[in-house]
Short mmCIF file of C-alpha atoms in Angstrom, two decimals:
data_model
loop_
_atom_site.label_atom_id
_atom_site.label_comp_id
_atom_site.label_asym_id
_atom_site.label_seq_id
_atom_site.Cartn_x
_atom_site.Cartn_y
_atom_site.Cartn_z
CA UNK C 1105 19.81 -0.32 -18.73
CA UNK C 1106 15.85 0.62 -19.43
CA UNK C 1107 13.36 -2.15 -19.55
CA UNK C 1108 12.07 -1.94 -23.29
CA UNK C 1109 9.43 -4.20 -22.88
CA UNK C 1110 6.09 -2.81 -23.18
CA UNK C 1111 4.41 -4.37 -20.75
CA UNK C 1112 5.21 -3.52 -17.29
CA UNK C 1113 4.60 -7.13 -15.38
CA UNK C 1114 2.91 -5.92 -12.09
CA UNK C 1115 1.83 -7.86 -8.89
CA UNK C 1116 -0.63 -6.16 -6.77
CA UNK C 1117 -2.12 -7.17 -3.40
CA UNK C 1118 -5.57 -5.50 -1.78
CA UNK C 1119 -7.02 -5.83 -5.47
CA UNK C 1120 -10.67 -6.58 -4.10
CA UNK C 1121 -11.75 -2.95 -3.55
CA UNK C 1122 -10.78 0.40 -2.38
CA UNK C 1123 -7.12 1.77 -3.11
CA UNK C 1124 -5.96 -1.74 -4.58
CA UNK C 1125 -8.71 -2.71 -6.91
CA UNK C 1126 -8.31 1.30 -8.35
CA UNK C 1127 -4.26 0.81 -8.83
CA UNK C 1128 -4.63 -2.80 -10.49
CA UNK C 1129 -7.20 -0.44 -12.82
CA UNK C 1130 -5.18 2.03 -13.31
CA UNK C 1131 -2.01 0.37 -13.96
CA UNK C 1132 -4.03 -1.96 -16.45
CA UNK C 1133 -5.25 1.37 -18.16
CA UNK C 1134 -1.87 2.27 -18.93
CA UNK C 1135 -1.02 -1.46 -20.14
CA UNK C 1136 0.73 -3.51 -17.58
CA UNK C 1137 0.02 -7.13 -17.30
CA UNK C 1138 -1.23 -7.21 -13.38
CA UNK C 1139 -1.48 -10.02 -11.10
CA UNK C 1140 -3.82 -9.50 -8.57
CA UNK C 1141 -4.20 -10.46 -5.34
CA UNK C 1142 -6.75 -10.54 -2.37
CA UNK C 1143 -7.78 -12.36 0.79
CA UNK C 1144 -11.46 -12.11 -0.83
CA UNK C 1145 -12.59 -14.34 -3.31
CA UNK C 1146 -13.32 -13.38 -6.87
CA UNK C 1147 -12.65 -13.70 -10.40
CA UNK C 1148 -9.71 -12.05 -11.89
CA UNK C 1149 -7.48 -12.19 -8.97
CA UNK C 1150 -5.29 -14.90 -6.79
CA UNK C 1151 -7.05 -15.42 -3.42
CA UNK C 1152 -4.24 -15.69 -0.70
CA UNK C 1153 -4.04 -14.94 3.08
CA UNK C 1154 -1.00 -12.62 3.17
CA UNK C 1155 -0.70 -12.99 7.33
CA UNK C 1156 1.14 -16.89 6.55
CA UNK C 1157 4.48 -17.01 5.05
CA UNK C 1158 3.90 -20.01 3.20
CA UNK C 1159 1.02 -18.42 1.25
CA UNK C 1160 3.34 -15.44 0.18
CA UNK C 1161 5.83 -17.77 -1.26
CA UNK C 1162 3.08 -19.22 -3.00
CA UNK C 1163 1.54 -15.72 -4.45
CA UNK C 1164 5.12 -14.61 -5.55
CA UNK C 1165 5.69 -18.60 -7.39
CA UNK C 1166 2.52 -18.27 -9.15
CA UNK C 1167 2.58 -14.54 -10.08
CA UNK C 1168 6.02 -15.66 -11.44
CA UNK C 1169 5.10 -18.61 -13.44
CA UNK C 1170 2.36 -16.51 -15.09
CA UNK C 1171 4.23 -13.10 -15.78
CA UNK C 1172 7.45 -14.39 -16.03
CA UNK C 1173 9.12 -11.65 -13.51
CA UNK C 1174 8.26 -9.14 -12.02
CA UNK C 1175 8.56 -5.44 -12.79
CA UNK C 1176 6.58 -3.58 -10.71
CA UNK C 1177 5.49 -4.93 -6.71
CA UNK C 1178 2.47 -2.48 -5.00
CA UNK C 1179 1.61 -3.64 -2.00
CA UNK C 1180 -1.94 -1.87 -0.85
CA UNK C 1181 -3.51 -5.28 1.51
CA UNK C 1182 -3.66 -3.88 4.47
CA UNK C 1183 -5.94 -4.65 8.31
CA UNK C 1184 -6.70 -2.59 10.66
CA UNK C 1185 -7.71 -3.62 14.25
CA UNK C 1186 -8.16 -1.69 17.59
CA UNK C 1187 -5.21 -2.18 19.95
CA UNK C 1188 -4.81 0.09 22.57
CA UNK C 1189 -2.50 0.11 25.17
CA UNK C 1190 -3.53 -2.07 28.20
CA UNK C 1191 -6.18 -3.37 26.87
CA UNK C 1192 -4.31 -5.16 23.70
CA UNK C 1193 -1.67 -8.03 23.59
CA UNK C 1194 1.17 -9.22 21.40
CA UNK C 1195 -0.71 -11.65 19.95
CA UNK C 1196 -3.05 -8.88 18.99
CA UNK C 1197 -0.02 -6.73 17.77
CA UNK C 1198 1.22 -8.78 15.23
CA UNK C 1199 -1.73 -10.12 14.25
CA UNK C 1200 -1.84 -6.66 12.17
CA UNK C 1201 2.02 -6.60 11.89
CA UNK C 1202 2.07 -9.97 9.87
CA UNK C 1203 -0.02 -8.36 7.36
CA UNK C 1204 0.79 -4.59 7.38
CA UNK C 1205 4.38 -5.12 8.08
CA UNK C 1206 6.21 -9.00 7.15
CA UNK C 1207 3.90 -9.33 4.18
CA UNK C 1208 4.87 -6.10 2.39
CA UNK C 1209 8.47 -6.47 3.48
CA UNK C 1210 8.64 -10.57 2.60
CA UNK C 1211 7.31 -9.52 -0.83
CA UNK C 1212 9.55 -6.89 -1.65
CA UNK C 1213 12.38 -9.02 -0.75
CA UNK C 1214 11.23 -12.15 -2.69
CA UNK C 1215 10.82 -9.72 -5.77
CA UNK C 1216 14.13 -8.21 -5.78
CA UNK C 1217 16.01 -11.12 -7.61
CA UNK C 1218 13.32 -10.57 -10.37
CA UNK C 1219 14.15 -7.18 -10.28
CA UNK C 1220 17.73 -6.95 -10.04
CA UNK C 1221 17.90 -9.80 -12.68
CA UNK C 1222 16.70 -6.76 -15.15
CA UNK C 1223 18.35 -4.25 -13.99
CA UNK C 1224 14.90 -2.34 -13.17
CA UNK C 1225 11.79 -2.37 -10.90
CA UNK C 1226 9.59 -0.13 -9.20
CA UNK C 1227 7.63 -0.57 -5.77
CA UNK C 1228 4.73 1.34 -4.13
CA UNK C 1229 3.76 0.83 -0.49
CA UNK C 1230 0.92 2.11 0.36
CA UNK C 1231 1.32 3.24 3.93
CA UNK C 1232 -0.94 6.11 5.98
CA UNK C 1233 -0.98 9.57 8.00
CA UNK C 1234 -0.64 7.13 10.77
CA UNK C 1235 2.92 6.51 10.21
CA UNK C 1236 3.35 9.82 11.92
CA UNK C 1237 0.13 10.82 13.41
CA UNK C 1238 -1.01 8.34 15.74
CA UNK C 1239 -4.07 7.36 17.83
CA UNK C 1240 -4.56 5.68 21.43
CA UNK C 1241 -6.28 2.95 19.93
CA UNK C 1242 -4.21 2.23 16.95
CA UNK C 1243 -0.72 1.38 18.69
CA UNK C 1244 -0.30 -1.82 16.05
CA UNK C 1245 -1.58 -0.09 13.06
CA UNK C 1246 0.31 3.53 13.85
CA UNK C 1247 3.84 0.95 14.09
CA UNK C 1248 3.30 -0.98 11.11
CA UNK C 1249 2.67 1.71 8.85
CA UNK C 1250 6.15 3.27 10.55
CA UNK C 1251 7.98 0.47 10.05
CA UNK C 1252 7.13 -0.28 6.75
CA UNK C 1253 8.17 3.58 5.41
CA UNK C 1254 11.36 2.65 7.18
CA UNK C 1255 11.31 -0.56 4.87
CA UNK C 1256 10.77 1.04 1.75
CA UNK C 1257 13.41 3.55 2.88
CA UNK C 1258 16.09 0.17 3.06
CA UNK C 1259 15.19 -1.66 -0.13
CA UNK C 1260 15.25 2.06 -1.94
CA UNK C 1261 18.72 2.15 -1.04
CA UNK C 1262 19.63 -1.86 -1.68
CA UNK C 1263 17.79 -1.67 -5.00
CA UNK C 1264 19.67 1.95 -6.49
CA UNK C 1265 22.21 0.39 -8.42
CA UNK C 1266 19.75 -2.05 -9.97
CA UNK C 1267 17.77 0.30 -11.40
CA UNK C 1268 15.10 -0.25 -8.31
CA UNK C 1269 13.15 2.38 -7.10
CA UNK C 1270 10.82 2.51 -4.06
CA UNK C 1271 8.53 4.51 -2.27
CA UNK C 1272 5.83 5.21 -0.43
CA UNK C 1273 2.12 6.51 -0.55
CA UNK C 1274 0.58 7.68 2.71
CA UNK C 1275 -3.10 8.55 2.38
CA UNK C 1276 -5.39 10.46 5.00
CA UNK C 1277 -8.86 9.88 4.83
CA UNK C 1278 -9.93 7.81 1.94
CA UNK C 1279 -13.53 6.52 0.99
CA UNK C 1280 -12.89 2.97 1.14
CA UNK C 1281 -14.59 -0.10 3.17
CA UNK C 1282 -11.63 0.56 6.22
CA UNK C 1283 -13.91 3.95 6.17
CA UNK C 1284 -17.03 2.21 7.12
CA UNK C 1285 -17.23 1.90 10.92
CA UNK C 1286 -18.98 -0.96 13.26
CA UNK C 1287 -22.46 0.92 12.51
CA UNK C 1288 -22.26 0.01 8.80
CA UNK C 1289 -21.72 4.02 7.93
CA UNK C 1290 -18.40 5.66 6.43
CA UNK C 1291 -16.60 7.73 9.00
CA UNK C 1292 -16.49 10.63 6.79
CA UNK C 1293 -19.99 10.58 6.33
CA UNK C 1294 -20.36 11.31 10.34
CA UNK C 1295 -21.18 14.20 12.33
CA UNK C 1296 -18.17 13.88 14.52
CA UNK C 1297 -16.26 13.58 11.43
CA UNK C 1298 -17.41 17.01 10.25
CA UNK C 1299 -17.48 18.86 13.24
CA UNK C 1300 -13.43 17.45 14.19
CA UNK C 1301 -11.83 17.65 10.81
CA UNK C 1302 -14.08 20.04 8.45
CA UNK C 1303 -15.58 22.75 10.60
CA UNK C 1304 -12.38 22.75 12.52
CA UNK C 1305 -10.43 23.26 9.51
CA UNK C 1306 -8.10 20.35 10.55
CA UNK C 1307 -8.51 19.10 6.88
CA UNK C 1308 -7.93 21.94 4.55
CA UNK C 1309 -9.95 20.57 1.43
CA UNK C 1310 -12.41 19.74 3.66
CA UNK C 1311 -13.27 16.10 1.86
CA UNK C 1312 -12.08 12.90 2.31
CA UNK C 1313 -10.08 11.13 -0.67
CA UNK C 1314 -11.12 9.08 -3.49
CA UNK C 1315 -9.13 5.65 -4.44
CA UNK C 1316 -8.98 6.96 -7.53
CA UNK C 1317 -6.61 10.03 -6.71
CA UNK C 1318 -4.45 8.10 -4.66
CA UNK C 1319 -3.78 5.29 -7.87
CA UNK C 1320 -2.70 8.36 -9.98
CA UNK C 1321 0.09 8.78 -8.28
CA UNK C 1322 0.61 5.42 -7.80
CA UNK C 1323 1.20 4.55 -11.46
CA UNK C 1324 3.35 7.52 -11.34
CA UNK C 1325 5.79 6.05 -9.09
CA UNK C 1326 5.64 2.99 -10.23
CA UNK C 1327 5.94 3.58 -13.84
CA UNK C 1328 8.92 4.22 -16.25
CA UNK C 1329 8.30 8.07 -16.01
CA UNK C 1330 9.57 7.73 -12.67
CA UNK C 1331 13.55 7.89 -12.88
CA UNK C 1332 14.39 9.97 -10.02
CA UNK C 1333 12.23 9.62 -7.16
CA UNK C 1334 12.85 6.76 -4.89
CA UNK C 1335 13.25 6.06 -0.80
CA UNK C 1336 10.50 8.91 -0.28
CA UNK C 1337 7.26 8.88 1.86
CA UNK C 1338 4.41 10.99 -1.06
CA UNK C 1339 1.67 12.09 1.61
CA UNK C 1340 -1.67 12.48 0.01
CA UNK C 1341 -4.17 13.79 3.11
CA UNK C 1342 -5.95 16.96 1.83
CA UNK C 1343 -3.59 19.04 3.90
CA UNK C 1344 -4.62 16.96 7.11
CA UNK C 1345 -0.89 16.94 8.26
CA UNK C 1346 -0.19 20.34 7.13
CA UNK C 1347 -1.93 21.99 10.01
CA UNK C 1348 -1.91 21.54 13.85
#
């Protein structure tokens, strides 16, 4: 059965800038009913610390209560820390696994009644080039984003006969605040960024990303004109993983 309402009811998390403030744009644009929300305060969204289980239970009650169920879950909050080996602990670890990892997954799986109640839904992790390139300092992050493709992968396959589809969007380089380094200056903006990834050639279209073009194909995915694609990883990097 296809949803004939309208309105596509849509939670989104990250909503405060970058990626997730473009999507919840977007997907407003193209007339969903979006509930939005952020560890940052501000007007228009549901402030909520996404790392505490308790607060997710209480994002996906409200965002209930006020859309009625949900139809579409993108889940874009993300952290990212330093945690090399040796020099990083557990505690460290899942400090960025409670938030890049149990949050998305605890979501998805508190939406999926909603979902399967309707016989339709669509969800959009956003995930990263890190899920399969990874860096010595970014042991948490580089899992996290891994395990939660292999997450999406699962609930793609629990959700197919409901009429659930799920995927995943892993950016490269994007111009977003996890861009701007300790110094206050965007990473792509940098000289060593240039001179490693441009004049190297190691990123084909030799730019980083906008929000924007990532949240285009989010609302593809997660829209009604999607009735095929599900359980797949979309990379969006500029070519970055294209070459070695």
């Amino acid at each position: 059965m296809i949803l004939l309402k309208k309105e596509l009811r849509t939670l989104v998390t990250g909503v405060a800038s970058g990626i997730g403030r473009s999507v919840a744009s977007s997907l407003r644009d193209r007339g969903d009913i979006v509930f939005g929300v952020d560890y940052q305060s501000g007007d228009g969204w549901l402030k909520a610390d996404l790392s505490m289980a308790a607060e997710r239970e209480r994002v996906m009650q409200t965002a209930l209560e006020e859309l009625g169920a949900i139809d579409v879950l993108v889940n874009v909050a993300g952290i990212y820390r330093p945690t090399p080996f040796g020099e990083s602990t557990l505690k460290d670890w899942q400090s960025v696994w409670d938030v890049n990892l149990e949050a998305p997954i605890d979501l998805m799986s508190q939406a999926f009644s909603s979902m399967r109640a309707q016989n339709f839904g669509r969800v959009v992790n956003i995930t990263s080039v890190h899920a399969k390139l990874s860096r010595q300092d970014a042991l948490a992050y580089d899992v996290g984003k891994a395990g939660l493709e292999a997450a999406t992968r699962s609930f793609a396959l629990a959700g197919a006969e409901f009429g659930i589809l799920a995927n995943s969007v892993a950016p490269g380089f994007v111009r977003t605040q996890m861009s701007i380094n300790e110094s206050g200056i965007d990473e792509t903006d940098t000289e060593e960024f240039r001179l490693q990834y441009i004049e190297s050639g190691r990123l084909p279209l030799r730019r980083a990303s906008q929000p924007e073009e990532i949240a285009e194909v989010v609302s593809f995915l997660s829209g009604r004109s999607n009735t095929y694609i599900t359980g797949q990883t979309i990379t969006i990097d500029g070519g970055l993983t294209a070459t070695f």
